[in-house]
Amino acid sequence: VSLELDHIAWLRATRTSTGEVRVGVGDDAAVVDTPGSAIVVTTDLVCDGVHFCLETTTPERVGRKALAVNLSDVAAMAARPVAAFVSLLLPQSSPASLARDVTRGMRALAAQFQVPIAGGDTNTWPGKLVINVAVVGAPDDQGPLLRSGARPGDVLLVTGQLGGSLLGHHLDFTPRVHEALTLHSRYRLHAGLDLSDGLALDLRRLVQESGCGAEVFAASVPIAAAAHRLEDDRSALQHALGDGEDFELLLAVAPDVADLIVGDQPLPVPVTAVGRCVAGSDVWLVMPDGSRKPLPELGFQHQ
Amino acid sequence: VSLELDHIAWLRATRTSTGEVRVGVGDDAAVVDTPGSAIVVTTDLVCDGVHFCLETTTPERVGRKALAVNLSDVAAMAARPVAAFVSLLLPQSSPASLARDVTRGMRALAAQFQVPIAGGDTNTWPGKLVINVAVVGAPDDQGPLLRSGARPGDVLLVTGQLGGSLLGHHLDFTPRVHEALTLHSRYRLHAGLDLSDGLALDLRRLVQESGCGAEVFAASVPIAAAAHRLEDDRSALQHALGDGEDFELLLAVAPDVADLIVGDQPLPVPVTAVGRCVAGSDVWLVMPDGSRKPLPELGFQHQ
């Protein structure tokens, strides 16, 4: 992981100006200006033994998730997924059923979201299964939703409930594509991302890109039932803040817009106000008694 | 390889209709209609031990080639590459220099073609190096150049010389982006692809998509010096027909257009008429004495 973070830091430090790329490394997806319109592009690589384990997870679920995480990234840009591209690197010794089952799992989700799998690359090798998925998305008329638009005073909203994803949600989650498009078309959103690495870590990313700080109200965080079911030395709140793989949306909106959304509840999942953006760059956890402490550095550190 | 071809055949046999995807599996890249314009998207995965060997090839050259093959695919659609997306899967034990050197090789080529590397994904694992590159391209006003537009009577043109790529060209080739854009803007092209798996195999793909056959004139095939230098039991012509990784363009144009292009020689590399499209579905090699035989089934079979 250190090698990985080192390389990402090096990539950022040495990147050069990027012409038609409006938003590159540092958001959920890149925004690329093509002659007629802007598109968003996201890509994600997963491999057996790190991101999933074929010994304990069916190939269908692996394929589904490999696509789902990309759809979640496209949702985080408030864009509509338009096409997916799948590269498979298959173990030479695998049965033909492996590739087919991975593809079936992917296609079922692709059909649900009407995203054609438009191309890809199939290879074999002596190593373990590797899957790369890239998805192209089209933003709506308001353009893509970035991480960088939050400002002090904004209210922070999350969809759904957080924590305990490991008990199953990390494989079965529904990418919040429709939810993001609904909210973006009806309300003015300032910033957003999808919660892949935990609220504590992803919120830091959002406020860092936006140049502000934040407060999270401990009593307001919507905690998933699964977070309570995990029996270890962490509290349910700690799970909700740090488990990651929730794949819910974190949004920053003006206070009056937050009141509207929370009042309307326009989605099939709840939308909850969990905090607000503040001046400065620190991120705080506000306890029920009103005291505040730095938000614990929980979260799953990867790109 | 059989597993790979089986899966590709299964993918094609079981694919469903594709909505906004005008051209999916079966061309050099997919054509995707976004709200404002059509884009082309290509993706290619390469791994250590199969597509390259880190023991004998520098990481810079590996990175360069991983991008170059995608630029070649975009060129084959007569599109301008707009942005590249790079997923790296790094061996845990690799030094930080590996990822950096791969990236440096890629960036040098990206800068040469003014293609920003707009995003990607970086991961580590216990296995060998895997690189996936996806490139988005923008077709010009005439739209993308497909494989399917050739018709009987068309003349077949190739850029550059063919064969012996293994001696170095397969790493150092220049993707024919500028050449494709120049030809596509000045002349009416019917069909085209890039020669990745050898003229014999790639020509079959072009005529199959176009629904015609072809004749190749043995005496007209431009043979690279490297094809003569390979000392084995194959003739230089056989190398030119079957070695693959030439990454030159194969084009089908009307006879009068072929005369113009061959007369004008508008590129920094030669353009040569090597055959013509014929009715039927067979592909023939026409010998200097006028006799003809089926074009040998040479070529490197992969996706």
Coordinates of C-alpha atoms in Angstrom, one line a residue, chain B:
Chain B
V1 CA -5.1 -18.7 -26.0
S2 CA -7.9 -21.1 -26.7
L3 CA -9.6 -20.1 -23.5
E4 CA -9.2 -16.5 -24.7
L5 CA -10.6 -17.1 -28.2
D6 CA -13.4 -19.2 -26.7
H7 CA -14.4 -16.4 -24.5
I8 CA -14.3 -13.8 -27.3
A9 CA -16.5 -16.0 -29.4
W10 CA -18.9 -16.5 -26.5
L11 CA -19.0 -12.7 -25.9
R12 CA -19.9 -12.1 -29.5
A13 CA -22.5 -14.9 -29.7
T14 CA -24.3 -13.7 -26.5
R15 CA -24.0 -10.0 -26.9
T16 CA -27.3 -8.0 -26.9
S17 CA -28.3 -4.8 -28.6
T18 CA -26.2 -1.9 -27.5
G19 CA -28.2 1.3 -27.4
E20 CA -25.9 4.3 -27.9
V21 CA -23.0 2.1 -29.0
R22 CA -22.8 2.3 -32.7
V23 CA -19.9 0.0 -33.1
G24 CA -18.9 -2.4 -30.3
V25 CA -16.8 -5.6 -30.3
G26 CA -15.4 -6.3 -33.8
D27 CA -13.6 -3.0 -34.7
D28 CA -10.5 -1.4 -33.5
A29 CA -12.4 0.7 -31.0
A30 CA -15.9 1.2 -29.9
V31 CA -17.9 4.2 -31.2
V32 CA -20.1 5.7 -28.5
D33 CA -22.7 8.5 -29.1
T34 CA -22.5 11.0 -26.4
P35 CA -25.1 13.9 -26.2
G36 CA -23.0 16.2 -28.3
S37 CA -20.8 14.0 -30.5
A38 CA -19.5 10.5 -31.2
I39 CA -16.4 9.4 -29.5
V40 CA -14.2 6.3 -29.9
V41 CA -12.9 4.3 -26.9
T42 CA -10.3 1.6 -26.9
T43 CA -8.8 -0.4 -24.1
D44 CA -5.9 -2.8 -23.9
L45 CA -4.5 -4.8 -21.1
V46 CA -0.8 -6.1 -21.1
C47 CA 1.0 -8.1 -18.5
D48 CA 4.5 -9.2 -17.7
G49 CA 5.4 -12.6 -19.1
V50 CA 2.9 -12.5 -21.9
H51 CA 2.9 -9.2 -23.7
F52 CA 6.3 -8.0 -22.5
C53 CA 9.0 -9.3 -20.3
L54 CA 10.5 -7.0 -17.7
E55 CA 13.6 -9.2 -17.6
T56 CA 14.5 -8.1 -21.1
T57 CA 12.6 -4.9 -21.7
T58 CA 13.0 -1.6 -19.8
P59 CA 9.9 -0.3 -17.9
E60 CA 10.0 2.8 -20.0
R61 CA 9.5 0.8 -23.2
V62 CA 6.8 -1.3 -21.6
G63 CA 4.9 1.8 -20.6
R64 CA 5.4 3.4 -24.0
K65 CA 4.1 0.3 -25.8
A66 CA 1.1 0.0 -23.5
L67 CA 0.0 3.4 -24.6
A68 CA 1.2 3.1 -28.2
V69 CA -1.0 0.1 -29.0
N70 CA -4.1 2.1 -27.9
L71 CA -3.1 5.2 -29.9
S72 CA -2.7 2.8 -32.9
D73 CA -6.3 1.6 -32.4
V74 CA -7.5 5.2 -32.2
A75 CA -5.6 6.0 -35.4
A76 CA -7.3 3.0 -37.0
M77 CA -10.6 4.7 -36.4
A78 CA -9.2 7.9 -38.0
A79 CA -9.8 9.6 -34.7
R80 CA -7.7 12.1 -32.7
P81 CA -6.7 10.7 -29.2
V82 CA -8.1 13.1 -26.6
A83 CA -7.3 11.5 -23.2
A84 CA -5.7 8.3 -21.8
F85 CA -6.5 6.4 -18.6
V86 CA -3.9 4.1 -17.0
S87 CA -4.5 1.3 -14.5
L88 CA -1.3 -0.1 -12.9
L89 CA -1.1 -3.3 -10.9
L90 CA 2.3 -3.3 -9.3
P91 CA 4.2 -6.2 -7.8
Q92 CA 4.4 -5.5 -4.0
S93 CA 8.1 -6.2 -4.1
S94 CA 8.9 -3.7 -6.9
P95 CA 11.0 -0.7 -6.3
A96 CA 9.3 2.7 -6.6
S97 CA 11.3 3.2 -9.7
L98 CA 9.2 0.6 -11.6
A99 CA 6.0 2.5 -11.6
R100 CA 7.8 5.8 -12.3
D101 CA 9.7 4.4 -15.2
V102 CA 6.6 2.9 -16.7
T103 CA 4.8 6.2 -16.3
R104 CA 7.8 8.1 -17.8
G105 CA 7.8 6.0 -20.9
M106 CA 4.1 6.5 -21.2
R107 CA 4.2 10.2 -20.6
A108 CA 6.9 10.8 -23.2
L109 CA 4.7 9.3 -25.9
A110 CA 1.6 11.0 -24.5
A111 CA 3.5 14.3 -24.8
Q112 CA 4.5 13.6 -28.3
F113 CA 0.9 13.1 -29.3
Q114 CA -0.5 15.7 -26.9
V115 CA -2.7 13.1 -25.2
P116 CA -3.1 13.9 -21.5
I117 CA -3.1 11.0 -19.1
A118 CA -6.3 12.1 -17.4
G119 CA -6.9 9.4 -14.8
G120 CA -6.3 5.9 -13.7
D121 CA -6.0 3.5 -10.9
T122 CA -2.9 2.3 -9.0
N123 CA -2.8 -0.9 -7.1
T124 CA -0.3 -3.4 -5.6
W125 CA -0.4 -7.2 -5.3
P126 CA 1.8 -10.2 -5.0
G127 CA 1.6 -11.0 -8.7
K128 CA 3.4 -9.6 -11.7
L129 CA 3.0 -6.2 -13.4
V130 CA -0.2 -5.6 -15.2
I131 CA -1.1 -2.4 -17.2
N132 CA -4.4 -1.4 -18.6
V133 CA -4.7 1.6 -20.8
A134 CA -7.9 3.1 -22.2
V135 CA -7.9 5.9 -24.7
V136 CA -10.8 8.2 -25.7
G137 CA -10.6 9.7 -29.2
A138 CA -12.6 12.2 -31.2
P139 CA -13.4 11.4 -34.9
D140 CA -13.2 14.2 -37.4
D141 CA -16.2 15.6 -39.3
Q142 CA -16.4 12.6 -41.5
G143 CA -16.9 10.3 -38.6
P144 CA -14.9 7.3 -37.5
L145 CA -13.3 5.0 -40.1
L146 CA -14.7 1.5 -39.7
R147 CA -13.6 -2.0 -40.8
S148 CA -16.9 -2.6 -42.5
G149 CA -16.9 -0.1 -45.4
A150 CA -14.8 -2.0 -48.0
R151 CA -16.4 -3.2 -51.2
P152 CA -15.3 -5.4 -54.1
G153 CA -13.1 -3.4 -56.5
D154 CA -11.5 -1.3 -53.6
V155 CA -7.8 -1.1 -53.6
L156 CA -5.9 -2.2 -50.4
L157 CA -3.2 0.2 -49.2
V158 CA -0.7 -0.2 -46.4
T159 CA 1.6 2.4 -44.8
G160 CA 5.2 1.7 -44.1
Q161 CA 6.9 -1.7 -44.3
L162 CA 5.8 -5.0 -42.8
G163 CA 7.5 -7.9 -41.0
G164 CA 10.3 -8.5 -38.5
S165 CA 8.7 -6.4 -35.9
L166 CA 10.2 -8.6 -33.1
L167 CA 13.7 -7.1 -33.9
G168 CA 12.6 -3.8 -32.3
H169 CA 9.8 -2.2 -34.2
H170 CA 7.2 -3.7 -31.9
L171 CA 8.5 -1.5 -29.1
D172 CA 9.6 1.6 -31.0
F173 CA 6.8 1.9 -33.6
T174 CA 5.1 5.3 -34.1
P175 CA 1.3 5.0 -33.9
R176 CA 0.0 6.2 -37.3
V177 CA -2.2 8.9 -35.7
H178 CA -1.1 11.8 -37.9
E179 CA -1.0 9.6 -41.0
A180 CA -4.6 8.4 -40.5
L181 CA -5.9 11.9 -39.8
T182 CA -4.1 13.3 -42.9
L183 CA -5.4 10.6 -45.2
H184 CA -8.9 10.7 -43.7
S185 CA -9.1 14.5 -44.1
R186 CA -7.8 14.6 -47.7
Y187 CA -9.2 11.4 -49.3
R188 CA -12.3 9.4 -49.1
L189 CA -11.4 6.2 -47.3
H190 CA -13.9 3.2 -47.2
A191 CA -12.4 1.1 -44.4
G192 CA -9.3 0.7 -42.3
L193 CA -7.6 -1.0 -39.4
D194 CA -4.2 -1.1 -37.8
L195 CA -2.0 -4.2 -38.5
S196 CA -1.5 -5.6 -35.0
D197 CA -1.6 -9.4 -35.8
G198 CA -0.2 -9.5 -39.3
L199 CA -1.5 -8.6 -42.7
A200 CA -2.8 -12.1 -43.4
L201 CA -5.0 -12.2 -40.3
D202 CA -6.0 -8.5 -40.1
L203 CA -7.0 -8.4 -43.8
R204 CA -9.3 -11.4 -43.1
R205 CA -10.9 -9.3 -40.3
L206 CA -11.4 -6.3 -42.5
V207 CA -13.0 -8.3 -45.4
Q208 CA -15.1 -10.3 -42.9
E209 CA -16.6 -7.1 -41.4
S210 CA -17.1 -5.7 -44.9
G211 CA -18.6 -8.8 -46.4
C212 CA -16.2 -9.3 -49.3
G213 CA -13.0 -11.2 -50.2
A214 CA -9.5 -9.9 -51.2
E215 CA -6.4 -10.6 -53.3
V216 CA -3.0 -9.7 -52.0
F217 CA -0.2 -9.3 -54.7
A218 CA 2.8 -11.1 -53.3
A219 CA 5.2 -8.9 -55.3
S220 CA 3.7 -5.7 -54.0
V221 CA 3.9 -6.3 -50.2
P222 CA 6.4 -3.8 -48.8
I223 CA 8.8 -5.9 -46.8
A224 CA 10.7 -4.4 -43.9
A225 CA 14.5 -4.8 -43.8
A226 CA 14.0 -6.6 -40.4
A227 CA 11.9 -9.3 -42.1
H228 CA 15.0 -10.1 -44.3
R229 CA 17.3 -10.1 -41.3
L230 CA 15.3 -12.8 -39.4
E231 CA 17.1 -16.1 -40.1
D232 CA 14.6 -18.9 -39.8
D233 CA 12.7 -21.2 -42.0
R234 CA 10.2 -18.5 -43.1
S235 CA 10.7 -16.3 -46.1
A236 CA 10.7 -12.5 -45.8
L237 CA 7.3 -12.4 -47.4
Q238 CA 5.9 -14.9 -44.8
H239 CA 7.3 -12.6 -42.1
A240 CA 5.7 -9.6 -43.7
L241 CA 2.3 -11.4 -43.9
G242 CA 2.3 -13.0 -40.5
D243 CA 4.6 -11.5 -38.0
G244 CA 2.2 -8.9 -36.6
E245 CA 2.9 -5.9 -34.4
D246 CA 3.6 -3.8 -37.5
F247 CA 1.1 -1.2 -36.3
E248 CA 0.8 0.1 -39.8
L249 CA -2.5 1.1 -41.4
L250 CA -4.4 -1.1 -43.8
L251 CA -6.9 0.9 -45.8
A252 CA -9.5 0.1 -48.5
V253 CA -10.3 2.9 -51.0
A254 CA -11.8 3.3 -54.5
P255 CA -9.3 2.7 -57.3
D256 CA -9.2 6.3 -58.4
V257 CA -8.5 7.4 -54.8
A258 CA -5.8 4.7 -54.5
D259 CA -4.1 6.2 -57.6
L260 CA -4.2 9.7 -56.1
I261 CA -2.8 8.6 -52.7
V262 CA 0.0 6.5 -54.2
G263 CA 0.8 9.3 -56.7
D264 CA 0.7 12.0 -54.0
Q265 CA 2.6 10.0 -51.3
P266 CA 1.3 12.5 -48.8
L267 CA 2.8 10.9 -45.7
P268 CA 6.3 10.7 -44.2
V269 CA 6.1 7.0 -44.8
P270 CA 5.4 5.3 -48.1
V271 CA 1.8 4.2 -49.0
T272 CA 1.7 1.1 -51.1
A273 CA -1.1 -0.7 -53.0
V274 CA -0.9 -4.3 -51.9
G275 CA -4.1 -5.8 -53.3
R276 CA -7.8 -5.3 -53.9
C277 CA -11.1 -6.4 -52.6
V278 CA -13.1 -9.0 -54.6
A279 CA -16.5 -10.5 -54.5
G280 CA -17.0 -13.6 -52.3
S281 CA -15.4 -14.2 -49.0
D282 CA -12.1 -15.8 -49.9
V283 CA -8.7 -14.2 -49.4
W284 CA -6.0 -15.0 -52.1
L285 CA -2.3 -14.5 -52.5
V286 CA -1.5 -13.6 -56.2
M287 CA 1.9 -14.8 -57.1
P288 CA 4.2 -12.9 -59.5
D289 CA 3.4 -15.4 -62.3
G290 CA -0.3 -14.6 -62.0
S291 CA -1.3 -17.8 -60.3
R292 CA -3.2 -17.5 -57.0
K293 CA -3.5 -19.6 -53.9
P294 CA -5.3 -19.1 -50.6
L295 CA -3.5 -16.6 -48.4
P296 CA -1.7 -18.6 -45.8
E297 CA -3.3 -18.6 -42.4
L298 CA -0.4 -16.8 -40.8
G299 CA -0.7 -14.3 -38.0
F300 CA -0.8 -13.9 -34.3
Q301 CA -4.1 -15.0 -32.8
H302 CA -5.2 -12.8 -30.0
Q303 CA -7.8 -10.2 -29.4

